[in-house]
PDB file of C-alpha atoms in Angstrom:
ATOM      1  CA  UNK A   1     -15.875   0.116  19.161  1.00 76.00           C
ATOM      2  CA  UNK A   2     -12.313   1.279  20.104  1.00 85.00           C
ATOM      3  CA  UNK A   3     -11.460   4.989  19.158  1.00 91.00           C
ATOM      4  CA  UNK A   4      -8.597   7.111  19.493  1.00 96.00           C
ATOM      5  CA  UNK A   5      -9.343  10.619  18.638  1.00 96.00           C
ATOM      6  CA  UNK A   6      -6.267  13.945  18.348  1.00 97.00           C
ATOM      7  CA  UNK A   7      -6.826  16.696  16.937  1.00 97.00           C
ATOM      8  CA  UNK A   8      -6.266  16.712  12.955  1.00 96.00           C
ATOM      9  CA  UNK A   9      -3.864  19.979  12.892  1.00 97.00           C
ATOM     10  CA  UNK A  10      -2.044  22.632  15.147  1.00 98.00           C
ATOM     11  CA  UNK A  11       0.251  25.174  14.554  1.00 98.00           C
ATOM     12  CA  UNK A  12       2.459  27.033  17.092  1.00 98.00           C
ATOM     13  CA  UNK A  13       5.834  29.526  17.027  1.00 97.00           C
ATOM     14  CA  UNK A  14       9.314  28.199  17.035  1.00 97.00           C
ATOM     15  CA  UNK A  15      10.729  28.368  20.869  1.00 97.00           C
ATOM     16  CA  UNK A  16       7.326  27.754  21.931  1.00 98.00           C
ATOM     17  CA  UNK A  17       5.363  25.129  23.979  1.00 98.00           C
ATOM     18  CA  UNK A  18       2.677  22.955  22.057  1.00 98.00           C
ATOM     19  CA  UNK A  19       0.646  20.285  23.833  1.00 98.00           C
ATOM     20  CA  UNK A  20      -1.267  17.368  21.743  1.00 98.00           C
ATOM     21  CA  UNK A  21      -3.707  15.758  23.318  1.00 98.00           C
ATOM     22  CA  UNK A  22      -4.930  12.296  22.876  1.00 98.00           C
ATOM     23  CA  UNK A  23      -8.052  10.325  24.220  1.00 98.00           C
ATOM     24  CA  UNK A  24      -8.962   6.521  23.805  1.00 97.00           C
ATOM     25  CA  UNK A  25     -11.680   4.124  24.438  1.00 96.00           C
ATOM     26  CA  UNK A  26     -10.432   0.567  23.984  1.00 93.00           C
ATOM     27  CA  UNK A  27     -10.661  -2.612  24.954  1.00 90.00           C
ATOM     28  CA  UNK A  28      -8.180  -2.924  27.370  1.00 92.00           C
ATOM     29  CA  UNK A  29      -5.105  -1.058  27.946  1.00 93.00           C
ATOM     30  CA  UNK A  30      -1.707  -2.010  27.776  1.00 91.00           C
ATOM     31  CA  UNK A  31       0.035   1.014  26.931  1.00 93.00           C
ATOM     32  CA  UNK A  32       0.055   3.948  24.511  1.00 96.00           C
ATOM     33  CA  UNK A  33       2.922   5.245  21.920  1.00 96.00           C
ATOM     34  CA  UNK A  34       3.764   8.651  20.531  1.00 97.00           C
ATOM     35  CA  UNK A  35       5.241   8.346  17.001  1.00 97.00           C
ATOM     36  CA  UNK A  36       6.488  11.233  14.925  1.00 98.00           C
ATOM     37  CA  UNK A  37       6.196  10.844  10.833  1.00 97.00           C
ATOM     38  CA  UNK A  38       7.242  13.346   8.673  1.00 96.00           C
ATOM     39  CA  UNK A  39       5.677  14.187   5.529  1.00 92.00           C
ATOM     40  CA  UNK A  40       6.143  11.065   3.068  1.00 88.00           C
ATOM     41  CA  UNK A  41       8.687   9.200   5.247  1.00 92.00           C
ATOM     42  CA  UNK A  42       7.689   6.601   7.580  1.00 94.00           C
ATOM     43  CA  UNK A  43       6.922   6.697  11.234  1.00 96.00           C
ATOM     44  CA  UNK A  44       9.461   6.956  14.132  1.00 96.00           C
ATOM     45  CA  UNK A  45       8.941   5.881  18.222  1.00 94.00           C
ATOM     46  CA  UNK A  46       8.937   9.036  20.046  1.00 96.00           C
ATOM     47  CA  UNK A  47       7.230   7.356  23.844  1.00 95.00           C
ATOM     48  CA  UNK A  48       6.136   4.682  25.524  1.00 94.00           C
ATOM     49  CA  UNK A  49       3.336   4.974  28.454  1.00 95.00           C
ATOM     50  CA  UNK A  50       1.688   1.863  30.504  1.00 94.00           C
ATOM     51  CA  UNK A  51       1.677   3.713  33.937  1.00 95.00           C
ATOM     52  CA  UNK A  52       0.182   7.054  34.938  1.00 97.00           C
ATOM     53  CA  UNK A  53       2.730  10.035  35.054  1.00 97.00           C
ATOM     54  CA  UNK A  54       4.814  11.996  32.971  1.00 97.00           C
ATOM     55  CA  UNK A  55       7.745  10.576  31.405  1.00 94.00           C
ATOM     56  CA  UNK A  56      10.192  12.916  29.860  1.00 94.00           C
ATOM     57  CA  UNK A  57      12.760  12.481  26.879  1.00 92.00           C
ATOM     58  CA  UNK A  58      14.591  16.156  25.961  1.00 95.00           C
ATOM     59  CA  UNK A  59      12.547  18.190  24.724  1.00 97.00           C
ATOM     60  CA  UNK A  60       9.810  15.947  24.686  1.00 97.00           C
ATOM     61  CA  UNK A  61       7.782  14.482  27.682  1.00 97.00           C
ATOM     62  CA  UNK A  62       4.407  12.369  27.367  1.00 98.00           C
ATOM     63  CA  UNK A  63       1.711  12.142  29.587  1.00 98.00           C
ATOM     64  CA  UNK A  64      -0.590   8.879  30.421  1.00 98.00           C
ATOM     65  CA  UNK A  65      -4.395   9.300  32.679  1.00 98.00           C
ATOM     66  CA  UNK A  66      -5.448   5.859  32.395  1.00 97.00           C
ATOM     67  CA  UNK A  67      -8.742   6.459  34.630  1.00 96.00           C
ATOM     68  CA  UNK A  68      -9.291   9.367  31.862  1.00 96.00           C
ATOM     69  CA  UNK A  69      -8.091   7.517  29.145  1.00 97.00           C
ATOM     70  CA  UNK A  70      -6.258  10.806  28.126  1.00 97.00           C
ATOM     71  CA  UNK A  71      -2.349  11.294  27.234  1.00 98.00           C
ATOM     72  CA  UNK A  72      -0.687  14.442  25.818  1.00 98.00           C
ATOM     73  CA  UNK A  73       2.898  15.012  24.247  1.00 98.00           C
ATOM     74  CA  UNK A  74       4.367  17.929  25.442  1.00 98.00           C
ATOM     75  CA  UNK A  75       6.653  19.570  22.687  1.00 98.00           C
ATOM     76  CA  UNK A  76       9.571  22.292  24.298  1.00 97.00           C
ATOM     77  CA  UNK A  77      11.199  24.793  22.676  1.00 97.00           C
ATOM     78  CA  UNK A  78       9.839  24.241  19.482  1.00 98.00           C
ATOM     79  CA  UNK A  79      11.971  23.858  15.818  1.00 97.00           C
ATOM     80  CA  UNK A  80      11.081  23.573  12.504  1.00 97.00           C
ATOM     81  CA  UNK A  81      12.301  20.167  12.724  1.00 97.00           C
ATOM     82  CA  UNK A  82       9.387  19.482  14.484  1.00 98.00           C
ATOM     83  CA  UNK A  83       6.815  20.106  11.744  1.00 98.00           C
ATOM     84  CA  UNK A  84       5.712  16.321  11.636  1.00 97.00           C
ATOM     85  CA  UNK A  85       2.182  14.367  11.995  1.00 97.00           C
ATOM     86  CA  UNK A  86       2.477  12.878  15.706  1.00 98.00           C
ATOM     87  CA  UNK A  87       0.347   9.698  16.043  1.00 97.00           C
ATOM     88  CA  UNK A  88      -1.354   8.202  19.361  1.00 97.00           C
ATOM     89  CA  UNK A  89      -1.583   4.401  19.305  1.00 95.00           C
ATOM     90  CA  UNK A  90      -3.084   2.417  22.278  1.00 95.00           C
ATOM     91  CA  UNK A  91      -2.453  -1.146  22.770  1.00 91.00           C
ATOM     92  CA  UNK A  92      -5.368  -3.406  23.787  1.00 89.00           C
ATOM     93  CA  UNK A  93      -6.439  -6.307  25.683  1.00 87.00           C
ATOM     94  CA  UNK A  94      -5.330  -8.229  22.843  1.00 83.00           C
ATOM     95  CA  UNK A  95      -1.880  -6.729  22.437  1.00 81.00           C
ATOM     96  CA  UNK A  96      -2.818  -5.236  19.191  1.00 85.00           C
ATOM     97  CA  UNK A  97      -2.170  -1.619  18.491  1.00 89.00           C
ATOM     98  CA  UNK A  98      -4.800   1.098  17.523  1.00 92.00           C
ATOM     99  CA  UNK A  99      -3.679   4.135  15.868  1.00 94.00           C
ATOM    100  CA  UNK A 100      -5.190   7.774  16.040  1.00 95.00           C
ATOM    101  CA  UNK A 101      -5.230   9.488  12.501  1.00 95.00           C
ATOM    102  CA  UNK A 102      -2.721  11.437  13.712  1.00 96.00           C
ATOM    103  CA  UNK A 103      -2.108  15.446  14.802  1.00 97.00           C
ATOM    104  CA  UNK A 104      -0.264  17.609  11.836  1.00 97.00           C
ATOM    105  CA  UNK A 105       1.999  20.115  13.788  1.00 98.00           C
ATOM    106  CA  UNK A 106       2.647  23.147  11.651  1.00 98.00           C
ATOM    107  CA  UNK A 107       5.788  25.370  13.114  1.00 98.00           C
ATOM    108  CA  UNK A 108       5.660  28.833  12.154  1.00 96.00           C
ATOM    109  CA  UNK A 109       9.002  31.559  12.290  1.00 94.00           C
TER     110      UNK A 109
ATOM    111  CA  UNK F   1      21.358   1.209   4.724  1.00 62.00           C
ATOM    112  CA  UNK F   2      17.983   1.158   6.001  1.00 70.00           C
ATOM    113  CA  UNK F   3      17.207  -1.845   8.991  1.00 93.00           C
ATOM    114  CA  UNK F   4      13.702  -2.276   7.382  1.00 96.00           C
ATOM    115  CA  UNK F   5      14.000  -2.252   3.785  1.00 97.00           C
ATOM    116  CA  UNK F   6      10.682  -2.019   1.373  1.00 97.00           C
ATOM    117  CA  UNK F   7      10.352  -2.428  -2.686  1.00 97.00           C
ATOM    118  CA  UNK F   8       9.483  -0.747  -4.796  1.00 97.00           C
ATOM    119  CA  UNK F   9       9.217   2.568  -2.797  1.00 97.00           C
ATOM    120  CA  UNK F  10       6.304   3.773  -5.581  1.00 97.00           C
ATOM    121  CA  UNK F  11       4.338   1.967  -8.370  1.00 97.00           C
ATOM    122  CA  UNK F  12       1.596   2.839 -10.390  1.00 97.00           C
ATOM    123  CA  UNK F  13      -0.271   0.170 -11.728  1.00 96.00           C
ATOM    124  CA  UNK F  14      -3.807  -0.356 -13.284  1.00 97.00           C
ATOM    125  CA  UNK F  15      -7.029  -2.387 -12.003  1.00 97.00           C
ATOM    126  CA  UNK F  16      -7.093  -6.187 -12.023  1.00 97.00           C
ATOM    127  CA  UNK F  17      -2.898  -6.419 -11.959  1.00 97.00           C
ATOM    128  CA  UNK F  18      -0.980  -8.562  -9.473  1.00 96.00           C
ATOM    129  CA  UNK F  19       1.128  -6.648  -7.579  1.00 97.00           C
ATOM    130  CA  UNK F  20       3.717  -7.717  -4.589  1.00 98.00           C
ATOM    131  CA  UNK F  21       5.050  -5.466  -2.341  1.00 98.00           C
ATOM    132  CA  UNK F  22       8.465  -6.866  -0.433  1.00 98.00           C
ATOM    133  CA  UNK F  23      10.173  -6.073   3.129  1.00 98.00           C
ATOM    134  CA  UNK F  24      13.289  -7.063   3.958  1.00 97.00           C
ATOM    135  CA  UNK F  25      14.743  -6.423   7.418  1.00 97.00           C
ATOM    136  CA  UNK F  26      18.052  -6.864   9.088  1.00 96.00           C
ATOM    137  CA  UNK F  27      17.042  -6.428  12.873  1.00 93.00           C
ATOM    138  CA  UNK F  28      17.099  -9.444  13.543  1.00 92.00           C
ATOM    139  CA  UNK F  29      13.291  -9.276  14.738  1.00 92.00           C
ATOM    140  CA  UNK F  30      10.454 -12.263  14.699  1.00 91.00           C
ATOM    141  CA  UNK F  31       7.763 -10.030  13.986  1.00 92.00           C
ATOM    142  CA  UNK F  32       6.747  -8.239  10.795  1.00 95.00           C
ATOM    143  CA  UNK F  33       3.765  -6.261   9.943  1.00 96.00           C
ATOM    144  CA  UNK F  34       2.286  -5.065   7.145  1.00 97.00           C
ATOM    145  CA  UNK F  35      -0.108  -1.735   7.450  1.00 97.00           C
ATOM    146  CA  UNK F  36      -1.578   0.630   5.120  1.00 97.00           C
ATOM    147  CA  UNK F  37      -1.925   4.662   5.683  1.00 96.00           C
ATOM    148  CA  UNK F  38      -4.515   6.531   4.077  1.00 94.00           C
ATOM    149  CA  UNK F  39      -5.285  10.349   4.466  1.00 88.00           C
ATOM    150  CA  UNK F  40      -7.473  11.276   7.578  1.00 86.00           C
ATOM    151  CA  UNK F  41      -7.099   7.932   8.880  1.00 88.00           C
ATOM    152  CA  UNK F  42      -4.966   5.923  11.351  1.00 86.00           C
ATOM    153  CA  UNK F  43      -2.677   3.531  10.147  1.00 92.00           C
ATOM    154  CA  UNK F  44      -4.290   0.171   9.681  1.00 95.00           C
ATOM    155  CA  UNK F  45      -3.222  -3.339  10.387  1.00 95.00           C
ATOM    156  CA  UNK F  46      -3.059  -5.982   6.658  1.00 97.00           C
ATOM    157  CA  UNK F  47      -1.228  -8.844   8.358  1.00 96.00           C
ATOM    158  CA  UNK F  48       1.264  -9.887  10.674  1.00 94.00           C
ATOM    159  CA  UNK F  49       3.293 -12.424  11.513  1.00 94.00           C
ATOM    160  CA  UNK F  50       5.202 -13.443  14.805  1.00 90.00           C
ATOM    161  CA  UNK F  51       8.055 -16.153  13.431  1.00 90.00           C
ATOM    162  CA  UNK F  52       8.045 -17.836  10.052  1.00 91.00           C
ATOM    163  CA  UNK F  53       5.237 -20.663  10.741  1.00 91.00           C
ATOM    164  CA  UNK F  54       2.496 -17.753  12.240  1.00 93.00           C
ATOM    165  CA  UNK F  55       0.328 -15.194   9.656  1.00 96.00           C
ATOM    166  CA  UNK F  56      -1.990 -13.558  11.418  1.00 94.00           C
ATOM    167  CA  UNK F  57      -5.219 -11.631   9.350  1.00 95.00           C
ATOM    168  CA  UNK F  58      -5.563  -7.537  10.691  1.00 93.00           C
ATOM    169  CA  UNK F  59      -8.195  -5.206  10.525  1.00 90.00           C
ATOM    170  CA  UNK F  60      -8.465  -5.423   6.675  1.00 95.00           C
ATOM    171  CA  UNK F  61      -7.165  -8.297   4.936  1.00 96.00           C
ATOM    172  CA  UNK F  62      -9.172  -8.970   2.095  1.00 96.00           C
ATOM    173  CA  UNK F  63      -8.102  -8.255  -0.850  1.00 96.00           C
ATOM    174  CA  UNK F  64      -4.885  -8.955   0.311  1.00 97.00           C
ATOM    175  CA  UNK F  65      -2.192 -11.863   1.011  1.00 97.00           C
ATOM    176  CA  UNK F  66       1.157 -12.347   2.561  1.00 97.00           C
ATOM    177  CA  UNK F  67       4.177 -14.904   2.733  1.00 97.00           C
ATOM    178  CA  UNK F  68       6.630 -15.173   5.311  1.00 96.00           C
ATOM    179  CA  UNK F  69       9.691 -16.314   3.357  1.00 91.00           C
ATOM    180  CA  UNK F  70      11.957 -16.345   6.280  1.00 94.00           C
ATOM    181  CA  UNK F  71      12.584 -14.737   9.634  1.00 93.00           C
ATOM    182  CA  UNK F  72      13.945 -11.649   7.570  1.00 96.00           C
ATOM    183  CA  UNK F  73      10.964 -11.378   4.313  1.00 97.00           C
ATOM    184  CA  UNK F  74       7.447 -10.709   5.070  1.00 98.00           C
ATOM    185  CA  UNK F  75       5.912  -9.833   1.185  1.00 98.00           C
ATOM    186  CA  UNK F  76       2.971  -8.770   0.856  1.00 98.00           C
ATOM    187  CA  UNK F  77       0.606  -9.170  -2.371  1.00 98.00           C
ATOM    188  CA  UNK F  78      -2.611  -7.679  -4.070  1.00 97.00           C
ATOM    189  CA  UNK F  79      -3.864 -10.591  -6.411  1.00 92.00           C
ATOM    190  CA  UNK F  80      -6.173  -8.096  -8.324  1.00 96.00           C
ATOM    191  CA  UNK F  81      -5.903  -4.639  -7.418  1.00 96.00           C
ATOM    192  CA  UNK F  82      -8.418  -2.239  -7.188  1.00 97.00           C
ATOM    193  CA  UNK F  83      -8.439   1.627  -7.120  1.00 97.00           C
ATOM    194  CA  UNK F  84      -9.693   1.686  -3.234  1.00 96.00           C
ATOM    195  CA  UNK F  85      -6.117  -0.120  -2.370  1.00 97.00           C
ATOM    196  CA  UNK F  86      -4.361   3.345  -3.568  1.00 97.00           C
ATOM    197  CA  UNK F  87      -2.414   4.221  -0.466  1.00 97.00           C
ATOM    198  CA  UNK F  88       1.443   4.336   1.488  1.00 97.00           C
ATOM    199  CA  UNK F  89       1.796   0.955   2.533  1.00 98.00           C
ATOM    200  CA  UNK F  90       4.265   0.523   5.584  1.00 98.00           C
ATOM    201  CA  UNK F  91       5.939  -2.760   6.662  1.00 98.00           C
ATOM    202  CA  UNK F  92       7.365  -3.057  10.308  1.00 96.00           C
ATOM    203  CA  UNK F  93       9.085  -5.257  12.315  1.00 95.00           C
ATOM    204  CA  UNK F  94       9.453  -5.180  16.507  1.00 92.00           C
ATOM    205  CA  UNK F  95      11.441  -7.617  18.868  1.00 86.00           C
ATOM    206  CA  UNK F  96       8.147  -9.661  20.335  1.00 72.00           C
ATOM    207  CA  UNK F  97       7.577 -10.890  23.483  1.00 61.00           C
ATOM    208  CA  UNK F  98       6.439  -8.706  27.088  1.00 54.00           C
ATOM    209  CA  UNK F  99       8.524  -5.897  25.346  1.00 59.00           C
ATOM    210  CA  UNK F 100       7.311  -2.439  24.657  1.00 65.00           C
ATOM    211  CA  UNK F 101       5.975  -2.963  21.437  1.00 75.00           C
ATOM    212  CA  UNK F 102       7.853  -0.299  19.664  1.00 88.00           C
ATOM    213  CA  UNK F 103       7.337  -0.725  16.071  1.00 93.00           C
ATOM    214  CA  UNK F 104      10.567   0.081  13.657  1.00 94.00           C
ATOM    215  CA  UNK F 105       9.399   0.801   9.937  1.00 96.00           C
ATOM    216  CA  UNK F 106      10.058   0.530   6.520  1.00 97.00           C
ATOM    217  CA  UNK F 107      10.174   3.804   4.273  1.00 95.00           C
ATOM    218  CA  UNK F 108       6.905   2.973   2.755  1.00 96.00           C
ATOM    219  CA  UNK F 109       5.579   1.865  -0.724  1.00 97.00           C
ATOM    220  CA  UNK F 110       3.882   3.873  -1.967  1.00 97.00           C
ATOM    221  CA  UNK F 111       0.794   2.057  -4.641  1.00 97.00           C
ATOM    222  CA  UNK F 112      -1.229   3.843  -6.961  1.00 97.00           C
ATOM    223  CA  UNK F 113      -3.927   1.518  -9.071  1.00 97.00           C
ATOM    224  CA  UNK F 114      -5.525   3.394 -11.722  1.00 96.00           C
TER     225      UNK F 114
END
């Protein structure tokens, strides 16, 4: 079956550094998306990843190990804006998307 | 005014009842999607459509129908609802094509059935 797994919660300090991690088994790749969705409202396009590397946007930069099937959003200097659910979404072989259950970033004072 | 527009935005309505769920979107985009969002659990895929003439069945479809009215409505309807289809539903639209895929989305409906 296809699987994308983040971790369910994870809080860190405002200023800070917070990396989420996301892993995937699916069939086929072609290409994995960071969304950001804050409570109740609906989901917004933070990256885009189809080849290995970093790719960097501001304060945000997202990371993409196909052989690993890993990826990681990298969160700088952290605000409470930032508090959000961040979802992982690969698309497969078939060009359709499958979606993590998403990470809930708490940002603490 | 939003580019992805979805009504109603809540509704609370009891087993057996037809309800219909509408998205209207100004982008300007052939596809539409309809997904549903449930605590603990990825977003999942109803329907989807790539131009007015395609509907395309997701992960979870029954229980559930659509109609592509034109480029720009994509409605989607629960002929009898049932408590286990309690949940934000989320329509979204993208360009199509060997683009990126990004998906632009609705503010969600969100469906209670009692």
């Amino acid at each position: 079956g296809q699987n994308i797994d983040q971790p369910t919660e994870m809080t860190a300090t405002e200023g800070a550094i917070v990396q989420i991690n996301c892993t995937y088994q699916t069939s086929g790749f072609n290409g994995l998306f960071w969304y950001q969705q804050h409570a109740g409202e609906a989901p917004t396009f933070l990256s885009y990843n189809v080849l290995d590397g970093l790719e960097e946007k501001g304060r945000f930069s997202s990371f993409l190990s196909r052989s690993k099937g890993y990826s990681y959003l990298l969160l700088k200097e952290l605000q409470m804006k930032d508090s959000a659910s961040y979802l992982c979404a690969v698309m497969d072989s078939n060009y359709q998307l499958i979606w993590g259950a998403g990470t809930k970033l708490i940002i603490k004072p | 005014d939003a580019d992805v527009t979805q009504t109603p935005r809540n509704r609370i309505t009891k087993t057996g009842k037809r309800i219909m769920l509408e998205c209207s979107q100004t982008k300007g985009h052939d596809r539409m999607y309809w997904y549903r969002q449930d605590p603990g659990l990825g977003l999942r895929l109803i329907y989807y459509s790539f131009d007015v003439k395609d509907i395309n069945k997701g992960e979870i479809s029954d229980g559930y129908s659509v109609s592509r009215q034109a480029q720009a409505k994509f409605s989607l309807s629960l002929e009898s609802a049932i408590p286990n289809q309690t949940a934000l539903y989320f329509c979204a639209t993208s360009i199509g094509g060997y683009d990126t895929g990004e998906l632009f989305f609705g503010e969600g409906s969100r469906l209670t059935v009692l």
